[in-house]
PDB file of C-alpha atoms in Angstrom:
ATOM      1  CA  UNK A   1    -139.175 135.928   0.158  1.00 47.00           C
ATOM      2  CA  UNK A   2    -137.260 137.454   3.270  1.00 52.00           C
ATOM      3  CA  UNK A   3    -133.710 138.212   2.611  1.00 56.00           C
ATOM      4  CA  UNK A   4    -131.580 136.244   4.936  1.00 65.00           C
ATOM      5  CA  UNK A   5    -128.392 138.053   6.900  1.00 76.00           C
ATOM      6  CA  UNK A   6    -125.732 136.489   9.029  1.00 82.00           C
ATOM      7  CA  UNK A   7    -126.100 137.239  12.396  1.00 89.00           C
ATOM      8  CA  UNK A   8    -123.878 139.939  13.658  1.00 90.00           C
ATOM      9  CA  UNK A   9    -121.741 138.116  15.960  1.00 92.00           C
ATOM     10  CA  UNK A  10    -120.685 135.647  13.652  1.00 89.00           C
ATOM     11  CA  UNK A  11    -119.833 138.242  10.760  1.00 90.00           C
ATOM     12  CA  UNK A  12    -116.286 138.602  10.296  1.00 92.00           C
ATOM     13  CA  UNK A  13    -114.783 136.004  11.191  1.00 95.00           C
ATOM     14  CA  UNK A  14    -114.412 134.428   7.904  1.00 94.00           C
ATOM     15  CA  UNK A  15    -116.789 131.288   7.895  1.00 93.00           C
ATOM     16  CA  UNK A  16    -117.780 132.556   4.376  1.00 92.00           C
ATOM     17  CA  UNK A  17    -114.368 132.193   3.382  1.00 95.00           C
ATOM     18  CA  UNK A  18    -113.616 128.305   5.258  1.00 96.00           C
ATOM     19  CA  UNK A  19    -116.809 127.493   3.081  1.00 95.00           C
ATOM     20  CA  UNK A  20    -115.717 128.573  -0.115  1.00 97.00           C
ATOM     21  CA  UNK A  21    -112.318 127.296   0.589  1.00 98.00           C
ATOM     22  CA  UNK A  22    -113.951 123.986   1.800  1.00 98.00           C
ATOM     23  CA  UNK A  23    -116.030 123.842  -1.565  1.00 98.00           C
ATOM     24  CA  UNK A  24    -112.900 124.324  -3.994  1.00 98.00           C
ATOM     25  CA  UNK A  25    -110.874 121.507  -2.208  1.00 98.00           C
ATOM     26  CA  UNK A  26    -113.861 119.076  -2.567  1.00 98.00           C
ATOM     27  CA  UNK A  27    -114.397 119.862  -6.281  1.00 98.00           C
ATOM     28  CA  UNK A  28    -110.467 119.611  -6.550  1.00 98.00           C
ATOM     29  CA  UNK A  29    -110.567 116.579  -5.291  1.00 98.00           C
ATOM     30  CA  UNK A  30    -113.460 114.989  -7.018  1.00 98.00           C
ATOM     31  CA  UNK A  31    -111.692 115.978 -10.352  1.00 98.00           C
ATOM     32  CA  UNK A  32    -113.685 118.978 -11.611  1.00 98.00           C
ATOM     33  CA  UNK A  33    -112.408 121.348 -13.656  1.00 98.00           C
ATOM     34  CA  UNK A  34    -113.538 123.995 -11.592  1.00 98.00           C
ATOM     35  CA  UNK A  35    -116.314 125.875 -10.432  1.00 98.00           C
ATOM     36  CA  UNK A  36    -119.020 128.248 -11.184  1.00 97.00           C
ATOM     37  CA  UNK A  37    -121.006 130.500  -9.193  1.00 96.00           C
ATOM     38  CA  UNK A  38    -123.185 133.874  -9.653  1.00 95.00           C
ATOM     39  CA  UNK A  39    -122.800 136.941  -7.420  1.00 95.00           C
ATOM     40  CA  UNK A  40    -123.666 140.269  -7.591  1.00 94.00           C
ATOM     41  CA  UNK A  41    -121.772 142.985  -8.199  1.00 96.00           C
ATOM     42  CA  UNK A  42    -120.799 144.210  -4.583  1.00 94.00           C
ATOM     43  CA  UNK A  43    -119.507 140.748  -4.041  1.00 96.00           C
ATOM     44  CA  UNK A  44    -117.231 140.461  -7.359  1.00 98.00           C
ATOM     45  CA  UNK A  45    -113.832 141.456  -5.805  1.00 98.00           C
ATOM     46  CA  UNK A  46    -114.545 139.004  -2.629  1.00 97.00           C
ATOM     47  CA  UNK A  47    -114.756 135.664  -4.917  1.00 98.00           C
ATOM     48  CA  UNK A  48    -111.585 137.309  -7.169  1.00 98.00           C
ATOM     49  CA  UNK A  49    -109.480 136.645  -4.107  1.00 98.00           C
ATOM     50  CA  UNK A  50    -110.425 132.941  -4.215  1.00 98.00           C
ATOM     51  CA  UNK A  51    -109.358 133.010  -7.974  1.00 98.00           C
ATOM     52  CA  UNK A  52    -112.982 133.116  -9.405  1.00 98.00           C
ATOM     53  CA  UNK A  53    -112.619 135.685 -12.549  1.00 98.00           C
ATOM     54  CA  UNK A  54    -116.333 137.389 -13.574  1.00 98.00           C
ATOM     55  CA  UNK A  55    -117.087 136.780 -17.014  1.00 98.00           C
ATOM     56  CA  UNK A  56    -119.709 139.266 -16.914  1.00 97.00           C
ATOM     57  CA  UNK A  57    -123.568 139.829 -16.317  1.00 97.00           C
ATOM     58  CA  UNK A  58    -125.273 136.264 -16.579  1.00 92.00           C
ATOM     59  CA  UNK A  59    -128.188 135.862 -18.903  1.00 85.00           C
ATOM     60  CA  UNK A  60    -129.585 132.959 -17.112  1.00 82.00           C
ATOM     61  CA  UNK A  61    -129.715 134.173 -13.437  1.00 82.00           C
ATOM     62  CA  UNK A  62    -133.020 136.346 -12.927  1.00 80.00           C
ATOM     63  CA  UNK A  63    -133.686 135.607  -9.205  1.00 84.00           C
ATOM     64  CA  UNK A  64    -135.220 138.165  -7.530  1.00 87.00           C
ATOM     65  CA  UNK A  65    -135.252 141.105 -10.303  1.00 85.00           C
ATOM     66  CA  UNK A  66    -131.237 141.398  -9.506  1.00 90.00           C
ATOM     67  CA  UNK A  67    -128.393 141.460 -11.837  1.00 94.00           C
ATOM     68  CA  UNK A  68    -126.187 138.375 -11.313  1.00 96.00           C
ATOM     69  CA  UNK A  69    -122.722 138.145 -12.289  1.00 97.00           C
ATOM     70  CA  UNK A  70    -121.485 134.863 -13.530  1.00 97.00           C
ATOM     71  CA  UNK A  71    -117.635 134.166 -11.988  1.00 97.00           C
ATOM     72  CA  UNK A  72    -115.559 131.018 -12.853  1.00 98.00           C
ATOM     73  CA  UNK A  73    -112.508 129.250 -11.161  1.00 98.00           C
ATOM     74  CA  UNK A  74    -111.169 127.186 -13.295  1.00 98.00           C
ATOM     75  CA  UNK A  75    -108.347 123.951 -12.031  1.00 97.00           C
TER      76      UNK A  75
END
């Protein structure tokens, strides 16, 4: 599998971030209780400033040979 990247004139301009934002309003408003996602490590402090607190290396997330961190944002 090829790694996909974001092509370099539409990095930084915080599209990731719209998403995300876009993806806890809909769960808010469907009535979750929150949400759950896995990241690696690098990424850990980018989903804490969306709220989304790491509860540590996931046991169930072995994609690619990588170490996945499971984060949660709870409502």
């Amino acid at each position: 599998m090829t790694h996909k990247q974001t092509l370099p004139d539409y990095r930084k301009h915080g599209y990731a971030g719209q998403l995300i934002q876009c993806a806890i309003k809909d769960a808010r408003e469907q009535g979750r209780k929150g949400l759950v996602l896995t990241c690696k490590e690098k990424l850990i402090k980018y989903y804490a400033k969306f709220s989304f607190v790491d509860e540590g290396v996931s046991d169930k997330s072995t994609h690619g040979n990588a170490v996945w961190h499971q984060m949660r944002l709870t409502f």
